[in-house]
mmCIF file of C-alpha atoms in Angstrom:
data_model
loop_
_atom_site.group_PDB
_atom_site.id
_atom_site.type_symbol
_atom_site.label_atom_id
_atom_site.label_comp_id
_atom_site.label_asym_id
_atom_site.label_seq_id
_atom_site.Cartn_x
_atom_site.Cartn_y
_atom_site.Cartn_z
ATOM 1 C CA GLY R 167 -20.380 -6.739 35.631
ATOM 2 C CA GLN R 168 -21.537 -3.592 34.004
ATOM 3 C CA GLN R 169 -23.059 -4.619 30.372
ATOM 4 C CA LEU R 170 -24.890 -2.430 27.790
ATOM 5 C CA ASN R 171 -27.280 -3.895 26.050
ATOM 6 C CA GLN R 172 -27.727 -2.292 22.163
ATOM 7 C CA SER R 173 -30.049 -2.683 19.737
ATOM 8 C CA PRO R 174 -30.825 -2.820 17.261
ATOM 9 C CA GLN R 175 -27.858 -5.408 15.952
ATOM 10 C CA SER R 176 -28.532 -3.869 12.611
ATOM 11 C CA MET R 177 -30.509 -1.869 10.250
ATOM 12 C CA PHE R 178 -31.070 -1.406 6.427
ATOM 13 C CA ILE R 179 -32.901 1.704 5.776
ATOM 14 C CA GLN R 180 -33.117 3.878 2.488
ATOM 15 C CA GLU R 181 -31.727 7.447 2.512
ATOM 16 C CA GLY R 182 -33.977 10.109 3.868
ATOM 17 C CA GLU R 183 -35.394 7.781 6.556
ATOM 18 C CA ASP R 184 -34.929 8.318 10.245
ATOM 19 C CA VAL R 185 -32.935 5.747 12.580
ATOM 20 C CA SER R 186 -33.387 5.236 16.498
ATOM 21 C CA MET R 187 -31.179 2.723 18.283
ATOM 22 C CA ASN R 188 -31.213 2.579 22.106
ATOM 23 C CA CYS R 189 -28.730 0.976 24.845
ATOM 24 C CA THR R 190 -30.124 0.022 28.110
ATOM 25 C CA SER R 191 -27.987 -1.298 31.414
ATOM 26 C CA SER R 192 -28.951 -2.924 34.241
ATOM 27 C CA SER R 193 -26.414 -0.614 35.956
ATOM 28 C CA ILE R 194 -26.759 3.241 36.783
ATOM 29 C CA PHE R 195 -24.508 5.294 33.977
ATOM 30 C CA ASN R 196 -23.185 8.763 35.047
ATOM 31 C CA THR R 197 -21.833 9.304 31.691
ATOM 32 C CA TRP R 198 -23.000 8.374 28.022
ATOM 33 C CA LEU R 199 -21.304 8.447 25.065
ATOM 34 C CA TRP R 200 -22.169 7.315 21.508
ATOM 35 C CA TYR R 201 -19.598 6.544 18.605
ATOM 36 C CA LYS R 202 -19.452 5.745 15.273
ATOM 37 C CA GLN R 203 -16.899 3.687 13.764
ATOM 38 C CA ASP R 204 -16.075 3.819 9.998
ATOM 39 C CA PRO R 205 -14.551 0.690 8.272
ATOM 40 C CA GLY R 206 -10.980 0.490 9.085
ATOM 41 C CA GLU R 207 -10.868 3.499 11.676
ATOM 42 C CA GLY R 208 -10.870 3.947 15.418
ATOM 43 C CA PRO R 209 -14.212 5.227 16.908
ATOM 44 C CA VAL R 210 -15.315 8.943 16.652
ATOM 45 C CA LEU R 211 -17.169 10.916 19.716
ATOM 46 C CA LEU R 212 -20.455 12.418 18.503
ATOM 47 C CA ILE R 213 -22.101 12.606 21.505
ATOM 48 C CA ALA R 214 -21.347 12.840 25.253
ATOM 49 C CA LEU R 215 -24.218 12.804 27.614
ATOM 50 C CA TYR R 216 -23.600 13.612 31.004
ATOM 51 C CA LYS R 217 -27.047 14.565 33.169
ATOM 52 C CA ALA R 218 -30.043 12.576 33.593
ATOM 53 C CA GLY R 219 -32.775 13.833 31.512
ATOM 54 C CA GLU R 220 -30.090 15.751 29.069
ATOM 55 C CA LEU R 221 -30.976 15.857 25.285
ATOM 56 C CA THR R 222 -28.200 16.890 23.072
ATOM 57 C CA SER R 223 -27.901 17.270 19.445
ATOM 58 C CA ASN R 224 -25.193 17.227 16.710
ATOM 59 C CA GLY R 225 -26.391 18.522 13.235
ATOM 60 C CA ARG R 226 -28.570 15.422 12.418
ATOM 61 C CA LEU R 227 -27.902 13.260 15.354
ATOM 62 C CA THR R 228 -30.059 13.447 18.779
ATOM 63 C CA ALA R 229 -29.308 11.703 22.045
ATOM 64 C CA GLN R 230 -30.664 11.454 25.436
ATOM 65 C CA PHE R 231 -29.630 10.522 28.622
ATOM 66 C CA GLY R 232 -32.680 8.323 30.229
ATOM 67 C CA ILE R 233 -33.999 9.670 33.162
ATOM 68 C CA THR R 234 -33.437 6.661 35.575
ATOM 69 C CA ARG R 235 -29.717 6.584 34.072
ATOM 70 C CA LYS R 236 -29.676 3.246 32.865
ATOM 71 C CA ASP R 237 -30.557 4.028 29.234
ATOM 72 C CA SER R 238 -29.990 6.106 26.319
ATOM 73 C CA PHE R 239 -30.991 6.691 22.860
ATOM 74 C CA LEU R 240 -29.535 8.170 19.722
ATOM 75 C CA ASN R 241 -31.328 9.217 16.905
ATOM 76 C CA ILE R 242 -30.214 10.319 13.224
ATOM 77 C CA SER R 243 -32.846 11.937 10.995
ATOM 78 C CA ALA R 244 -33.448 12.138 7.356
ATOM 79 C CA SER R 245 -30.125 9.692 6.518
ATOM 80 C CA ILE R 246 -27.622 9.851 3.666
ATOM 81 C CA PRO R 247 -25.342 7.291 2.433
ATOM 82 C CA SER R 248 -22.026 8.371 4.536
ATOM 83 C CA ASP R 249 -24.231 7.795 7.755
ATOM 84 C CA VAL R 250 -22.790 4.034 6.999
ATOM 85 C CA GLY R 251 -20.845 2.560 9.920
ATOM 86 C CA ILE R 252 -21.138 0.748 13.067
ATOM 87 C CA TYR R 253 -22.939 2.977 16.691
ATOM 88 C CA PHE R 254 -21.622 2.392 19.772
ATOM 89 C CA CYS R 255 -22.844 3.386 22.951
ATOM 90 C CA ALA R 256 -20.381 3.430 25.420
ATOM 91 C CA GLY R 257 -20.209 4.018 29.146
ATOM 92 C CA PRO R 258 -17.609 4.133 31.986
ATOM 93 C CA LEU R 259 -16.736 1.035 33.796
ATOM 94 C CA GLY R 260 -17.264 0.769 37.503
ATOM 95 C CA GLY R 261 -18.586 4.546 37.871
ATOM 96 C CA THR R 262 -14.891 5.649 39.262
ATOM 97 C CA SER R 263 -12.010 5.732 37.351
ATOM 98 C CA TYR R 264 -12.995 7.869 34.325
ATOM 99 C CA GLY R 265 -11.723 6.786 30.698
ATOM 100 C CA LYS R 266 -12.444 3.391 31.041
ATOM 101 C CA LEU R 267 -15.098 2.416 29.176
ATOM 102 C CA THR R 268 -17.592 -0.343 28.639
ATOM 103 C CA PHE R 269 -19.189 -0.931 25.094
ATOM 104 C CA GLY R 270 -22.604 -1.846 23.409
ATOM 105 C CA GLN R 271 -22.403 -4.272 21.127
ATOM 106 C CA GLY R 272 -22.881 -1.937 18.168
ATOM 107 C CA THR R 273 -25.699 -1.340 15.623
ATOM 108 C CA ILE R 274 -24.653 -1.950 12.101
ATOM 109 C CA LEU R 275 -26.152 0.930 9.697
ATOM 110 C CA THR R 276 -26.404 0.419 6.004
ATOM 111 C CA VAL R 277 -28.045 3.062 3.828
ATOM 112 C CA HIS R 278 -29.287 2.471 0.636
ATOM 113 C CA PRO R 279 -29.567 5.191 -1.708
ATOM 114 C CA SER Z 25 -9.443 16.759 21.090
ATOM 115 C CA ALA Z 26 -5.614 15.487 21.075
ATOM 116 C CA VAL Z 27 -5.039 13.796 17.768
ATOM 117 C CA ILE Z 28 -3.827 10.018 18.057
ATOM 118 C CA SER Z 29 -1.553 8.143 15.610
ATOM 119 C CA GLN Z 30 -0.975 4.377 15.808
ATOM 120 C CA LYS Z 31 2.078 2.674 14.115
ATOM 121 C CA PRO Z 32 2.048 0.231 12.231
ATOM 122 C CA SER Z 33 -1.732 0.576 11.056
ATOM 123 C CA ARG Z 34 -1.875 -2.884 10.011
ATOM 124 C CA ASP Z 35 0.316 -6.125 10.169
ATOM 125 C CA ILE Z 36 0.396 -10.069 9.675
ATOM 126 C CA CYS Z 37 2.704 -11.830 12.039
ATOM 127 C CA GLN Z 38 3.328 -15.505 12.510
ATOM 128 C CA ARG Z 39 2.187 -17.160 15.352
ATOM 129 C CA GLY Z 40 4.762 -17.448 18.626
ATOM 130 C CA THR Z 41 6.302 -13.894 17.576
ATOM 131 C CA SER Z 42 5.488 -10.468 19.029
ATOM 132 C CA LEU Z 43 3.974 -7.502 17.663
ATOM 133 C CA THR Z 44 4.657 -4.044 19.553
ATOM 134 C CA ILE Z 45 2.514 -1.187 18.740
ATOM 135 C CA GLN Z 46 3.078 2.639 19.131
ATOM 136 C CA CYS Z 47 0.539 5.483 20.208
ATOM 137 C CA GLN Z 48 1.561 8.995 19.935
ATOM 138 C CA VAL Z 49 -0.999 11.710 21.199
ATOM 139 C CA ASP Z 50 -0.044 15.417 19.887
ATOM 140 C CA SER Z 51 -0.489 16.776 23.691
ATOM 141 C CA GLN Z 52 0.493 15.798 26.620
ATOM 142 C CA VAL Z 53 -2.695 13.657 28.609
ATOM 143 C CA THR Z 54 -2.971 12.237 31.722
ATOM 144 C CA MET Z 55 -4.508 9.142 30.972
ATOM 145 C CA MET Z 56 -3.761 6.749 27.792
ATOM 146 C CA PHE Z 57 -5.511 3.277 27.522
ATOM 147 C CA TRP Z 58 -5.152 0.431 25.547
ATOM 148 C CA TYR Z 59 -8.459 -1.579 24.071
ATOM 149 C CA ARG Z 60 -9.416 -4.776 21.698
ATOM 150 C CA GLN Z 61 -11.673 -4.990 19.203
ATOM 151 C CA GLN Z 62 -12.292 -8.994 17.814
ATOM 152 C CA PRO Z 63 -13.761 -9.563 14.560
ATOM 153 C CA GLY Z 64 -17.209 -8.287 14.197
ATOM 154 C CA GLN Z 65 -17.050 -7.581 17.790
ATOM 155 C CA SER Z 66 -17.064 -4.280 20.192
ATOM 156 C CA LEU Z 67 -14.402 -2.909 22.329
ATOM 157 C CA THR Z 68 -12.920 -4.598 25.366
ATOM 158 C CA LEU Z 69 -10.541 -2.003 27.980
ATOM 159 C CA ILE Z 70 -7.350 -4.073 28.060
ATOM 160 C CA ALA Z 71 -5.203 -1.899 30.338
ATOM 161 C CA THR Z 72 -4.833 1.595 31.554
ATOM 162 C CA ALA Z 73 -1.264 3.224 30.658
ATOM 163 C CA ASN Z 74 0.012 4.544 33.967
ATOM 164 C CA GLN Z 75 3.089 7.424 33.312
ATOM 165 C CA GLY Z 76 5.877 6.397 35.472
ATOM 166 C CA SER Z 77 4.309 3.134 36.587
ATOM 167 C CA GLU Z 78 3.134 -0.090 35.968
ATOM 168 C CA ALA Z 79 -0.104 -0.420 33.992
ATOM 169 C CA THR Z 80 -3.399 -1.504 35.458
ATOM 170 C CA TYR Z 81 -4.908 -4.568 33.850
ATOM 171 C CA GLU Z 82 -8.646 -5.479 33.564
ATOM 172 C CA SER Z 83 -10.062 -8.924 34.224
ATOM 173 C CA GLY Z 84 -8.857 -11.402 31.700
ATOM 174 C CA PHE Z 85 -5.850 -9.452 30.633
ATOM 175 C CA VAL Z 86 -2.056 -10.095 32.256
ATOM 176 C CA ILE Z 87 0.955 -8.110 31.654
ATOM 177 C CA ASP Z 88 3.586 -11.140 30.573
ATOM 178 C CA LYS Z 89 0.798 -11.559 27.564
ATOM 179 C CA PHE Z 90 0.311 -7.694 27.192
ATOM 180 C CA PRO Z 91 3.392 -5.800 28.357
ATOM 181 C CA ILE Z 92 2.328 -2.167 28.144
ATOM 182 C CA SER Z 93 5.036 0.852 28.413
ATOM 183 C CA ARG Z 94 4.395 4.331 29.110
ATOM 184 C CA PRO Z 95 7.705 6.414 29.028
ATOM 185 C CA ASN Z 96 5.983 10.288 29.240
ATOM 186 C CA LEU Z 97 2.886 12.086 28.717
ATOM 187 C CA THR Z 98 2.459 11.675 25.115
ATOM 188 C CA PHE Z 99 3.400 8.319 23.718
ATOM 189 C CA SER Z 100 2.711 4.626 24.762
ATOM 190 C CA THR Z 101 3.556 1.193 23.538
ATOM 191 C CA LEU Z 102 1.379 -2.322 23.680
ATOM 192 C CA THR Z 103 3.174 -5.487 22.799
ATOM 193 C CA VAL Z 104 0.820 -8.390 21.622
ATOM 194 C CA SER Z 105 3.332 -11.325 23.155
ATOM 195 C CA ASN Z 106 3.564 -15.074 21.896
ATOM 196 C CA LEU Z 107 0.676 -14.593 19.189
ATOM 197 C CA SER Z 108 -1.786 -17.258 18.160
ATOM 198 C CA PRO Z 109 -4.481 -16.718 15.807
ATOM 199 C CA GLU Z 110 -6.824 -15.633 18.635
ATOM 200 C CA ASP Z 111 -5.283 -12.567 19.123
ATOM 201 C CA SER Z 112 -5.950 -11.239 15.777
ATOM 202 C CA SER Z 113 -7.744 -8.283 16.758
ATOM 203 C CA ILE Z 114 -7.820 -4.567 15.938
ATOM 204 C CA TYR Z 115 -5.955 -3.022 18.977
ATOM 205 C CA LEU Z 116 -6.965 0.865 19.800
ATOM 206 C CA CYS Z 117 -5.342 3.282 22.058
ATOM 207 C CA SER Z 118 -6.967 5.927 23.607
ATOM 208 C CA GLU Z 119 -6.958 8.729 25.721
ATOM 209 C CA GLY Z 120 -9.016 11.312 27.904
ATOM 210 C CA LEU Z 121 -8.824 14.872 28.725
ATOM 211 C CA ALA Z 122 -11.378 15.014 31.465
ATOM 212 C CA THR Z 123 -14.476 13.219 32.878
ATOM 213 C CA ASP Z 124 -14.974 9.933 30.590
ATOM 214 C CA THR Z 125 -15.313 11.344 27.137
ATOM 215 C CA GLN Z 126 -12.731 9.116 25.163
ATOM 216 C CA TYR Z 127 -11.156 9.633 21.702
ATOM 217 C CA PHE Z 128 -9.602 6.689 19.856
ATOM 218 C CA GLY Z 129 -6.679 6.257 17.909
ATOM 219 C CA PRO Z 130 -7.061 4.853 13.950
ATOM 220 C CA GLY Z 131 -6.354 1.327 15.277
ATOM 221 C CA THR Z 132 -3.663 -1.348 14.462
ATOM 222 C CA ARG Z 133 -5.164 -4.028 12.515
ATOM 223 C CA LEU Z 134 -3.516 -7.506 13.686
ATOM 224 C CA THR Z 135 -3.575 -10.635 11.817
ATOM 225 C CA VAL Z 136 -1.774 -13.918 12.979
ATOM 226 C CA LEU Z 137 -1.311 -16.714 10.790
#
């Protein structure tokens, strides 16, 4: 099946540091999505990428859609305590029906003040 | 994006019973989906809730265990039947207005004793 391998599994950083996490797949994806999940909440969409090579920013967040369409990364600059949470990459299952997503394993981010 | 609400937000159930989870969207959406997030895990798609027809289930999920209703374009229910402790998870509904971008409800946290 289409699996997304996300790394690292967890990160412990100091406030103000930059963070980078990535997602790879053995299959080609036409869309890459990055979500953040806070405890007790559903995932919130951070960035959506639709074209190979696309680089998109959302405030301190920047994500890129890899040229091979098999990878994506998410960077967070100048981290703050509220960046704490679980970050997931996701892509559409099967490449056909939209909205059916497969998710990476998640990256747990801890930010020390 | 549409606003998605779920009821209940959490429940504790006895094994052998069933729990029905409601998902309400504040606008009409074509597609609604149900996901499961087991403790410490990522999200896994259970099924697509189709308006006016039977739900479409992913591999490993069956209608007898997870019956789904979608009576209109703003509402869906997921029932988790014959509960066992292994069903303890967060259940999330989601909708997509276009392409592969998905927005999620806050989730229902189920604990089975």
